[in-house]
PDB file of C-alpha atoms in Angstrom:
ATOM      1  CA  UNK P   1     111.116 103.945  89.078  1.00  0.00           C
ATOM      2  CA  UNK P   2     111.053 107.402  90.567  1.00  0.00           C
ATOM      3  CA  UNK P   3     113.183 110.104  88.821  1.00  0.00           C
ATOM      4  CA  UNK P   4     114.901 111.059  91.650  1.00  0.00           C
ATOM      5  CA  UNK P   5     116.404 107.393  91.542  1.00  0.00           C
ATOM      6  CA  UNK P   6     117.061 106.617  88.211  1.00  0.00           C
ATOM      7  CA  UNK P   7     118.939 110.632  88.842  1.00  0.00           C
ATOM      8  CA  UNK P   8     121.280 109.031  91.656  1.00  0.00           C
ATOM      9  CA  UNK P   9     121.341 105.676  89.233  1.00  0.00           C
ATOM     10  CA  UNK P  10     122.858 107.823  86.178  1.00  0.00           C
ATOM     11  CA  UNK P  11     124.753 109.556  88.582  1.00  0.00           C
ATOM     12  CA  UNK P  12     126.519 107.098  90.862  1.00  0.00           C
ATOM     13  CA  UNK P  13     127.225 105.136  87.356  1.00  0.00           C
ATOM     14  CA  UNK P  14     128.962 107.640  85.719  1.00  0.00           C
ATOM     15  CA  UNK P  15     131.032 108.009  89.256  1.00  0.00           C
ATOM     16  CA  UNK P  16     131.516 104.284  89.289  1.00  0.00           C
ATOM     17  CA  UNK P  17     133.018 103.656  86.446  1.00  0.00           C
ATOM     18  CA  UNK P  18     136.680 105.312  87.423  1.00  0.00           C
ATOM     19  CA  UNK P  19     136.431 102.851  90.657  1.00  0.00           C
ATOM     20  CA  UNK P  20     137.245  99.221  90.990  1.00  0.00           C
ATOM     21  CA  UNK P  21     134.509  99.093  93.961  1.00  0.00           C
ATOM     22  CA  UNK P  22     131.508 100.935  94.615  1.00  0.00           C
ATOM     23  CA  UNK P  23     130.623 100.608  98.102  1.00  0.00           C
ATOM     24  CA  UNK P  24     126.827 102.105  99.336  1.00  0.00           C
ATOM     25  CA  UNK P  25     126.981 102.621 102.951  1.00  0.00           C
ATOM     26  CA  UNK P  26     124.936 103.974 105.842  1.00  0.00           C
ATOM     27  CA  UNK P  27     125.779 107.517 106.789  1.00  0.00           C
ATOM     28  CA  UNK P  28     126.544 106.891 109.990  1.00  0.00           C
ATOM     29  CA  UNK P  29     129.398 104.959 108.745  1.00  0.00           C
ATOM     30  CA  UNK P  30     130.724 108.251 106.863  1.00  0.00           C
ATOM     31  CA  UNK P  31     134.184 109.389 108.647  1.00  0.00           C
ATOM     32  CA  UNK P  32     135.142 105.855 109.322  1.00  0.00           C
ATOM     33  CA  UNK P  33     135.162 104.865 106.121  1.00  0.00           C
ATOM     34  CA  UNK P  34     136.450 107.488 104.460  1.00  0.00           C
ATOM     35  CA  UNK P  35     139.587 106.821 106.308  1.00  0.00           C
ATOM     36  CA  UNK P  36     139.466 102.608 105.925  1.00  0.00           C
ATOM     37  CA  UNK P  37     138.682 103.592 102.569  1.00  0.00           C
ATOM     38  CA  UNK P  38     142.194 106.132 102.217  1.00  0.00           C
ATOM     39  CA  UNK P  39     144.097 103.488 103.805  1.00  0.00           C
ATOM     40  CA  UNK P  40     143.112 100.441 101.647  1.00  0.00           C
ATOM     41  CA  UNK P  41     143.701 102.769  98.600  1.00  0.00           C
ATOM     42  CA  UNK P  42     147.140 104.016  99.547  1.00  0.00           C
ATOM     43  CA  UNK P  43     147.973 100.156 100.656  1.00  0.00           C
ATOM     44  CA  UNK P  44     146.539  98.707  97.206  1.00  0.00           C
ATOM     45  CA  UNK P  45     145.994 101.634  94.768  1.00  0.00           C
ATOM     46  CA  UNK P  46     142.691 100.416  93.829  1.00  0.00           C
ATOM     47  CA  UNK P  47     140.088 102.605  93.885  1.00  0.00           C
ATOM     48  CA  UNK P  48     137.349 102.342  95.993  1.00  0.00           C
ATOM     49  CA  UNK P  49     133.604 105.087  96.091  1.00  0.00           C
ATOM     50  CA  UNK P  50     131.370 104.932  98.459  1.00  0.00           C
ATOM     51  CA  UNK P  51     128.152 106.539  98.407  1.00  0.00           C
ATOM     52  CA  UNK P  52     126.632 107.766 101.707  1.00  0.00           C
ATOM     53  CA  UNK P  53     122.423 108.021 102.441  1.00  0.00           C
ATOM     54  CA  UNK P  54     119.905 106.029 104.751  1.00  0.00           C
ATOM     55  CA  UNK P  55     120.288 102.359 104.461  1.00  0.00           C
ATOM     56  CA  UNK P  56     116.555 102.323 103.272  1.00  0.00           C
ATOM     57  CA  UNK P  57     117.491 105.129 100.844  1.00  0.00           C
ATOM     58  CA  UNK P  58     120.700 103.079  99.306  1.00  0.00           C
ATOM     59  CA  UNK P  59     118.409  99.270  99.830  1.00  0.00           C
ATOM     60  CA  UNK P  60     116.080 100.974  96.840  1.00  0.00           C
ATOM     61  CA  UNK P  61     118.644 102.227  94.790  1.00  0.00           C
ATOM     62  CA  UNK P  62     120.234  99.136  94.841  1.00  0.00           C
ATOM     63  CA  UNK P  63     116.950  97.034  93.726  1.00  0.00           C
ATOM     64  CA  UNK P  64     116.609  99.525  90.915  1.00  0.00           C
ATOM     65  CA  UNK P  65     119.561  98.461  89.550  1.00  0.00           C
ATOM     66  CA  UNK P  66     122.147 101.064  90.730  1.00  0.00           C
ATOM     67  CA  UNK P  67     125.784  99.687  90.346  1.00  0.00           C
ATOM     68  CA  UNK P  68     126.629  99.242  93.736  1.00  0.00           C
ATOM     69  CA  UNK P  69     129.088  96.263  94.889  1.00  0.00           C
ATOM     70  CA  UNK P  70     129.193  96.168  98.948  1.00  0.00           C
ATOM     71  CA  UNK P  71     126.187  97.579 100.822  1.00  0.00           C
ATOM     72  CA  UNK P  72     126.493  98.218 104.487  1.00  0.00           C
ATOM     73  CA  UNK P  73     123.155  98.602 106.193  1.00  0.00           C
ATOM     74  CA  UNK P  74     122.641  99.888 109.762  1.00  0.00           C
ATOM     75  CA  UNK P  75     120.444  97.527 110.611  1.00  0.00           C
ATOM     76  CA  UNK P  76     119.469  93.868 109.493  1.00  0.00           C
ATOM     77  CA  UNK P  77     115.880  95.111 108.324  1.00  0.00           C
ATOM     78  CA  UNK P  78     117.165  95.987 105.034  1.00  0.00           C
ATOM     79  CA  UNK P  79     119.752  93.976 104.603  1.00  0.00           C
ATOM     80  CA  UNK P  80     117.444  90.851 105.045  1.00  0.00           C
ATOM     81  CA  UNK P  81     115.014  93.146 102.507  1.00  0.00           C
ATOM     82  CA  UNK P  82     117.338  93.149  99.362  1.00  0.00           C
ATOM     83  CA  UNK P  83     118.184  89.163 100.283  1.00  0.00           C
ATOM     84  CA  UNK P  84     114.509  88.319  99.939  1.00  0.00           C
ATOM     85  CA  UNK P  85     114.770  90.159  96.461  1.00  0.00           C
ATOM     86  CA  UNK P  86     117.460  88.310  95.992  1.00  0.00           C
ATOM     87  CA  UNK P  87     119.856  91.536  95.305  1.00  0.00           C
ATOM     88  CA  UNK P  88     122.538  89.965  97.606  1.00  0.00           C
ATOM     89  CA  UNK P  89     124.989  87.045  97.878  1.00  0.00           C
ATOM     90  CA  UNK P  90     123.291  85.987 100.537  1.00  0.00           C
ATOM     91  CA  UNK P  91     126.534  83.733 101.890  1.00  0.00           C
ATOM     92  CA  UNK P  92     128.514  86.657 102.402  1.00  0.00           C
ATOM     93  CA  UNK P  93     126.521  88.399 104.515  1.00  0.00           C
ATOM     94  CA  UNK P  94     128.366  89.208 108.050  1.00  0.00           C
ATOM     95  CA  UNK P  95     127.679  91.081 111.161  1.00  0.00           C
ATOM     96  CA  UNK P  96     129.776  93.716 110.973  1.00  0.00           C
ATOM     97  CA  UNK P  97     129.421  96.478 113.951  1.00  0.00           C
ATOM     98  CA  UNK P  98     127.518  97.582 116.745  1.00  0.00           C
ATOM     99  CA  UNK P  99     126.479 100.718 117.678  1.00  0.00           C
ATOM    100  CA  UNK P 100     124.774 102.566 121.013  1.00  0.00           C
ATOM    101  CA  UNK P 101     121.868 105.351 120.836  1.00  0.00           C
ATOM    102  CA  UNK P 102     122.174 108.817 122.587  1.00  0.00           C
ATOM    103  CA  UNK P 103     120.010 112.025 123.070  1.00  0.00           C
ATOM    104  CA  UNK P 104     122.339 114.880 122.444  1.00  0.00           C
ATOM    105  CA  UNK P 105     121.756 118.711 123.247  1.00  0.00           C
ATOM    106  CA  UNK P 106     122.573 121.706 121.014  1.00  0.00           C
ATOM    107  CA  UNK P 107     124.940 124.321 123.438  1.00  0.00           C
ATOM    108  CA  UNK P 108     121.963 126.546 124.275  1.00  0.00           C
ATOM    109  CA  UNK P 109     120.123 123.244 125.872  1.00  0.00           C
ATOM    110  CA  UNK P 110     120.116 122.904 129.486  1.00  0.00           C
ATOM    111  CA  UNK P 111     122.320 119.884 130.287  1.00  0.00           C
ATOM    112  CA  UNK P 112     120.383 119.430 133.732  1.00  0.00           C
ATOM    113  CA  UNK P 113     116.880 117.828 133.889  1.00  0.00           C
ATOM    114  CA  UNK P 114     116.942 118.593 130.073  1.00  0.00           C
ATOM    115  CA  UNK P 115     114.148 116.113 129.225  1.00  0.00           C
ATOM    116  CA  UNK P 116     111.579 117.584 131.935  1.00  0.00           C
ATOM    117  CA  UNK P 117     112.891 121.158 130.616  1.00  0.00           C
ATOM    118  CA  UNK P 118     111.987 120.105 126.458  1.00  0.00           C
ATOM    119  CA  UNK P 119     108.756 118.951 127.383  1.00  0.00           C
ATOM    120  CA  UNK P 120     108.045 122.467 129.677  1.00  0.00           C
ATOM    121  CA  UNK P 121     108.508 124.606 126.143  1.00  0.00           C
ATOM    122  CA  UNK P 122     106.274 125.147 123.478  1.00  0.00           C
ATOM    123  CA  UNK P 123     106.723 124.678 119.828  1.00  0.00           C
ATOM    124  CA  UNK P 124     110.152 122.802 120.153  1.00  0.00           C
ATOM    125  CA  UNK P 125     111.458 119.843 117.985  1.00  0.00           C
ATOM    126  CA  UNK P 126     113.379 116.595 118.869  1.00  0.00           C
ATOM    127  CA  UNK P 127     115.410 115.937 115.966  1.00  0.00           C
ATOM    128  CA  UNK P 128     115.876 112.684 114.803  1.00  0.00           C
ATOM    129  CA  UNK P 129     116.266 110.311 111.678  1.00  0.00           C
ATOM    130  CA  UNK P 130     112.620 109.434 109.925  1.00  0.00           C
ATOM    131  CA  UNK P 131     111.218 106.837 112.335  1.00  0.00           C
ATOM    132  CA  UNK P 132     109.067 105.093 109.679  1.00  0.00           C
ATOM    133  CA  UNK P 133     111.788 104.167 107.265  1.00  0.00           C
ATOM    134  CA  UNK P 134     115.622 104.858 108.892  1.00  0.00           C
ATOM    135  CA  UNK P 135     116.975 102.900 111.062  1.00  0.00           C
ATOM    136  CA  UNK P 136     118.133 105.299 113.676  1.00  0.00           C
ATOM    137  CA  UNK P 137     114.597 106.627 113.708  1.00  0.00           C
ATOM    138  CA  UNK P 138     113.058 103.421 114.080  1.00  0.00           C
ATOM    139  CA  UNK P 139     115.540 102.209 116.702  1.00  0.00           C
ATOM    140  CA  UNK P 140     115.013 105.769 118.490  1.00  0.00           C
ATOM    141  CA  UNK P 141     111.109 105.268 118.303  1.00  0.00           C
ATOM    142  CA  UNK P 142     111.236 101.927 120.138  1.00  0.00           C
ATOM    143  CA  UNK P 143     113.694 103.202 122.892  1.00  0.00           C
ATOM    144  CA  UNK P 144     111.036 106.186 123.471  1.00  0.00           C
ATOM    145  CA  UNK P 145     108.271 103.776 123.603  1.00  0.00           C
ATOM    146  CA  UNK P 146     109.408 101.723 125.603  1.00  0.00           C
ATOM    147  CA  UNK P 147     110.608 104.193 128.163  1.00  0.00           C
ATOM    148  CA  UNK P 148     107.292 105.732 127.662  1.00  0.00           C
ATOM    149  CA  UNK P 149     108.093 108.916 126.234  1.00  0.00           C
ATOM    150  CA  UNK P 150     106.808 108.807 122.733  1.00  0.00           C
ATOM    151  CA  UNK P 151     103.566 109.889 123.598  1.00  0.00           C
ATOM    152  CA  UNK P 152     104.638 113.265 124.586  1.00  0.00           C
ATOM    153  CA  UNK P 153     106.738 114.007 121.263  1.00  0.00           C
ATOM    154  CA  UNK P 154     105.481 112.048 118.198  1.00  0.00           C
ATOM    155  CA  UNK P 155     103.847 115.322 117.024  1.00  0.00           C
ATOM    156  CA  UNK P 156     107.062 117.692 117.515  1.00  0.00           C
ATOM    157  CA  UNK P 157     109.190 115.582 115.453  1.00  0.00           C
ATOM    158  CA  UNK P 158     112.066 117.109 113.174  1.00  0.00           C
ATOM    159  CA  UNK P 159     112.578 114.360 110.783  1.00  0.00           C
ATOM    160  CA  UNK P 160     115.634 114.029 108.960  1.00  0.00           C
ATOM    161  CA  UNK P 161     116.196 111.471 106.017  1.00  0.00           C
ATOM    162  CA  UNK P 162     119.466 110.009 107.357  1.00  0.00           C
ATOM    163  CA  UNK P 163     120.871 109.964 110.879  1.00  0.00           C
ATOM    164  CA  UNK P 164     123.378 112.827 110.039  1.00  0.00           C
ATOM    165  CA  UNK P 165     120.853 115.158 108.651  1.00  0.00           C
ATOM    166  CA  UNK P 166     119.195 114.789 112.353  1.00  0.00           C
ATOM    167  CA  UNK P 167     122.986 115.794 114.049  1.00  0.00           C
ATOM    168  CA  UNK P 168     123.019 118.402 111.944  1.00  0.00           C
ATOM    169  CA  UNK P 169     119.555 120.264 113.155  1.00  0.00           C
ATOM    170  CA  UNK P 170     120.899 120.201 116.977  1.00  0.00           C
ATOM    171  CA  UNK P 171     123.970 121.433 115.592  1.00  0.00           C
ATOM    172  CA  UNK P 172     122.779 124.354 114.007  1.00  0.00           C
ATOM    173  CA  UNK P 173     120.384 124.691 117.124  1.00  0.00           C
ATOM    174  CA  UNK P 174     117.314 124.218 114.933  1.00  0.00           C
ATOM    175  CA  UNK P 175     116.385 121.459 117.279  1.00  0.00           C
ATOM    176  CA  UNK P 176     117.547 121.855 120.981  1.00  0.00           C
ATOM    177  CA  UNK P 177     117.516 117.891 121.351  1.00  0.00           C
ATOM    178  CA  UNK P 178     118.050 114.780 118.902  1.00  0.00           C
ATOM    179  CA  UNK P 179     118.440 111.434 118.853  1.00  0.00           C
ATOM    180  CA  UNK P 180     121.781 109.635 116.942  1.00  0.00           C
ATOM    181  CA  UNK P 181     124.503 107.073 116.793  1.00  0.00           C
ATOM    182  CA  UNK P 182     126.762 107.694 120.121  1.00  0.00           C
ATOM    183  CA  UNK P 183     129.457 107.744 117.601  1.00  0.00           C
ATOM    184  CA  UNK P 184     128.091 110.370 115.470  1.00  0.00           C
ATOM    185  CA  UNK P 185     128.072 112.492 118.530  1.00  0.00           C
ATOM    186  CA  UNK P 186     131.005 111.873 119.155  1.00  0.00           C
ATOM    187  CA  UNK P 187     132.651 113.165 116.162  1.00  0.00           C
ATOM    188  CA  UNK P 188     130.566 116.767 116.477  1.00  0.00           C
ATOM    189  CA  UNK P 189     132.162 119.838 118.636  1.00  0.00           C
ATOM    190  CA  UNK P 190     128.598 121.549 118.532  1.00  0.00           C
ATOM    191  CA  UNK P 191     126.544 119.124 120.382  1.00  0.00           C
ATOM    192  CA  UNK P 192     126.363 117.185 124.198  1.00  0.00           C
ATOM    193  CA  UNK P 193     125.708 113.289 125.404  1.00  0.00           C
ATOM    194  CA  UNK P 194     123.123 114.043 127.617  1.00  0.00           C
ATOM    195  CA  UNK P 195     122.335 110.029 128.209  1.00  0.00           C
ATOM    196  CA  UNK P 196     122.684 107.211 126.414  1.00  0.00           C
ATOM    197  CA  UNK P 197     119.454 104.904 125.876  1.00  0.00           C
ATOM    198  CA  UNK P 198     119.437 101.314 127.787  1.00  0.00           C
ATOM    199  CA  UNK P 199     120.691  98.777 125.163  1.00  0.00           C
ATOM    200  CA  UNK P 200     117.473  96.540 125.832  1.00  0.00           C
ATOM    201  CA  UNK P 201     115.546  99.664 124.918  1.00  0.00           C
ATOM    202  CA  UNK P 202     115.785  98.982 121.170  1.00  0.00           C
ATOM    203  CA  UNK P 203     116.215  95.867 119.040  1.00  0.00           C
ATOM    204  CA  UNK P 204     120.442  95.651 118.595  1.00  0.00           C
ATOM    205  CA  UNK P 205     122.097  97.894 116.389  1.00  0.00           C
ATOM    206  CA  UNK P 206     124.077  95.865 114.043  1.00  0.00           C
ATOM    207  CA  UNK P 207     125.592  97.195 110.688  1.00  0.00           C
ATOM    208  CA  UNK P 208     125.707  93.683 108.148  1.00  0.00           C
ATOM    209  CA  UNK P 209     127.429  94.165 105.558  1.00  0.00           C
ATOM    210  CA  UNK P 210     127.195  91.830 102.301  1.00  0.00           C
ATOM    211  CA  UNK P 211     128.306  92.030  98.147  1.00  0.00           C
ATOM    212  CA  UNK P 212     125.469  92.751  95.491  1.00  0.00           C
ATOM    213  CA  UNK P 213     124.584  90.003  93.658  1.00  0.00           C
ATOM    214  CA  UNK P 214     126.975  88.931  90.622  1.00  0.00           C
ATOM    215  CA  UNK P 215     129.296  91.661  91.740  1.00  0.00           C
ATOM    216  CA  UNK P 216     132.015  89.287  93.607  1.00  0.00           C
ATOM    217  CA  UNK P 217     134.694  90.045  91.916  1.00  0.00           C
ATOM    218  CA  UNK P 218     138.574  89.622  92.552  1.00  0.00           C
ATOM    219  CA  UNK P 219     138.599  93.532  93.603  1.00  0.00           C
ATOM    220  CA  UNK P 220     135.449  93.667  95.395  1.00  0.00           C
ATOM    221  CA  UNK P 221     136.326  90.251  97.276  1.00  0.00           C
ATOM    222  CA  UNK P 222     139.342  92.036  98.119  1.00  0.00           C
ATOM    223  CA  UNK P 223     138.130  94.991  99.709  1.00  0.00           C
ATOM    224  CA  UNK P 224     135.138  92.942 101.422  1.00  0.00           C
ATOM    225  CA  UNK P 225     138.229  90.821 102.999  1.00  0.00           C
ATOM    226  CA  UNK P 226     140.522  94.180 104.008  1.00  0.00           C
ATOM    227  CA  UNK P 227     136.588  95.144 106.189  1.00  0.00           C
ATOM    228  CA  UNK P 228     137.003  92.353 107.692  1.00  0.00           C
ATOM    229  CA  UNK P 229     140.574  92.504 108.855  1.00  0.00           C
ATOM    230  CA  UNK P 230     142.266  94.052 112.074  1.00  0.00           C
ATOM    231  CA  UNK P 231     143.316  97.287 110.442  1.00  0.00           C
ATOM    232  CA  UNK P 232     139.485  97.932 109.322  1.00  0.00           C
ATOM    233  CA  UNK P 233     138.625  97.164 113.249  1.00  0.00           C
ATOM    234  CA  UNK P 234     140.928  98.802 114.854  1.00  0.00           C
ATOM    235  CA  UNK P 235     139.523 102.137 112.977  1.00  0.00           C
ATOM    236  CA  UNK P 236     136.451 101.417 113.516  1.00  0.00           C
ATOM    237  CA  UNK P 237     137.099 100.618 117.275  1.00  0.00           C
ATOM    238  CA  UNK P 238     138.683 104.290 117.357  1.00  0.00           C
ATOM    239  CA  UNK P 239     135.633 106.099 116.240  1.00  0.00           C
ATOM    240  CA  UNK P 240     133.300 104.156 119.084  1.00  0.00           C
ATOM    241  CA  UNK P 241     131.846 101.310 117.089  1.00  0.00           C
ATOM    242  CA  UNK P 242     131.941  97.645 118.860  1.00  0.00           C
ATOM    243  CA  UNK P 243     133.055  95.328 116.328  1.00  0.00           C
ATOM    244  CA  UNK P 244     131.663  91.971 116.066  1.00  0.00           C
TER     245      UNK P 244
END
C-alpha cells in the first residue's frame, strides 16, 4: 500500500466517522450530489460524506480497505473491477446515469474551424482526463480514434487525474481545448461546447453505482434507495445527466 493511500485511508476515516454514510463518487458527479446529498440530509438528518476523485482513484482506495459505503463509478470498468475482488455486493449493483462527451474551448479559442485551427499551432495542449486509467480519458481516447484524430495529438496531451482537473486547464486557458462530461461543461461560465462527440464514438457512458461489501446497513440502504428515487432523478435530470 502506497502512502499516499493509506494518507487518504487515515484521512477519509477520521472524516467518516461523524457520518452515517460515506459515499466515494466520481468527480464528475460533484455538484449534483452535493445538492441530492443537502436534500436527503435536510429530509432525514442523517449525515451523509462523499468523497470526490477518479473512479480508478476511489476503486483502489476502496480495495485497500478505505471505509467507503456506496461507490459510484463513471464507468462499468471499475465497477466490474472491485466485484471481481469481491469489494462489492454484487446484487446491488444498478445502472445509474448516462452521460455525453464534448470538446470545449477556453474564451481565447476560436469557436470556428477550431479543430483545423489547434492542430495549425505549435506547442499547444488538449486537455483531458488521463486516458490510461480515467474514464473520461479513456472514453475521450476511443472517440479520437475512432474519428481518426488521435494520431495528431497523443503527444500534446495535458493530462489531468480526474475529469474536473481537465475543465479546469481550459478554464484557466492553460489548454485552449479539452475534452469532458457535457455536463461538466455545462456547469462552467469560462469555457464553450464546441461539438459534442457521436455517441457510437465511445463505449456508453454509464455511472453504476453499488454498496461496499458488508456495509448494507439500515442507513446506507436508505440512502442507496433515496438515489434511486424521483427526487434524486429529477436533480440529476437538471444538471444534464440521462437517467436510466
Amino acid at each position: 500500500m502506497s502512502r499516499i493511500t493509506l494518507f487518504f485511508i487515515l484521512l477519509f476515516s477520521s472524516l467518516s466517522a461523524s457520518a452515517s454514510v460515506t459515499v466515494y463518487a466520481a468527480s464528475s458527479l460533484t455538484n449534483v450530489m452535493n445538492d441530492i446529498v443537502d436534500a436527503y440530509q435536510n429530509k432525514t438528518g442523517e449525515r451523509v460524506r462523499v468523497s470526490y476523485a477518479g473512479s480508478s482513484s476511489l476503486a483502489r482506495q476502496i480495495e485497500n480497505g478505505a471505509p467507503a459505503d456506496i461507490y459510484l463509478s463513471a464507468n462499468t470498468k471499475w465497477m466490474d473491477y472491485l466485484i471481481e475482488k469481491d469489494e462489492i455486493e454484487a446484487d446491488t449493483k444498478v445502472d445509474l446515469l448516462r452521460n455525453s462527451l464534448v470538446l470545449i474551448a477556453s474564451k481565447t479559442t476560436p469557436t470556428e474551424n477550431t479543430w483545423q485551427w489547434f492542430l495549425g499551432q505549435k506547442g499547444l495542449r488538449l486537455s483531458m482526463a488521463d486516458p490510461r486509467h480515467v474514464p473520461a480519458g479513456i472514453y475521450g481516447k476511443q472517440s479520437l480514434e475512432k474519428q481518426y484524430r488521435w494520431s495528431e495529438v497523443k503527444d500534446n496531451i495535458a493530462s489531468g487525474n480526474n475529469v474536473r482537473s481537465a475543465l479546469l486547464f481550459v478554464e484557466r486557458d492553460e489548454a485552449p481545448l479539452g475534452i469532458v462530461y457535457k455536463t461538466d461543461a455545462l456547469l462552467s461560465k469560462n469555457v464553450t461546447i464546441v461539438e459534442e462527440f457521436p455517441a457510437d464514438s465511445h463505449d456508453p457512458i454509464v455511472y453504476p453505482m453499488a454498496i461496499v461489501k458488508k456495509k448494507n446497513s439500515d442507513e446506507v440502504a436508505a440512502f442507496y434507495r433515496y438515489l434511486l428515487s424521483e427526487s434524486a432523478k429529477d436533480t440529476f435530470i437538471s444538471y444534464g445527466f440521462t437517467t436510466i
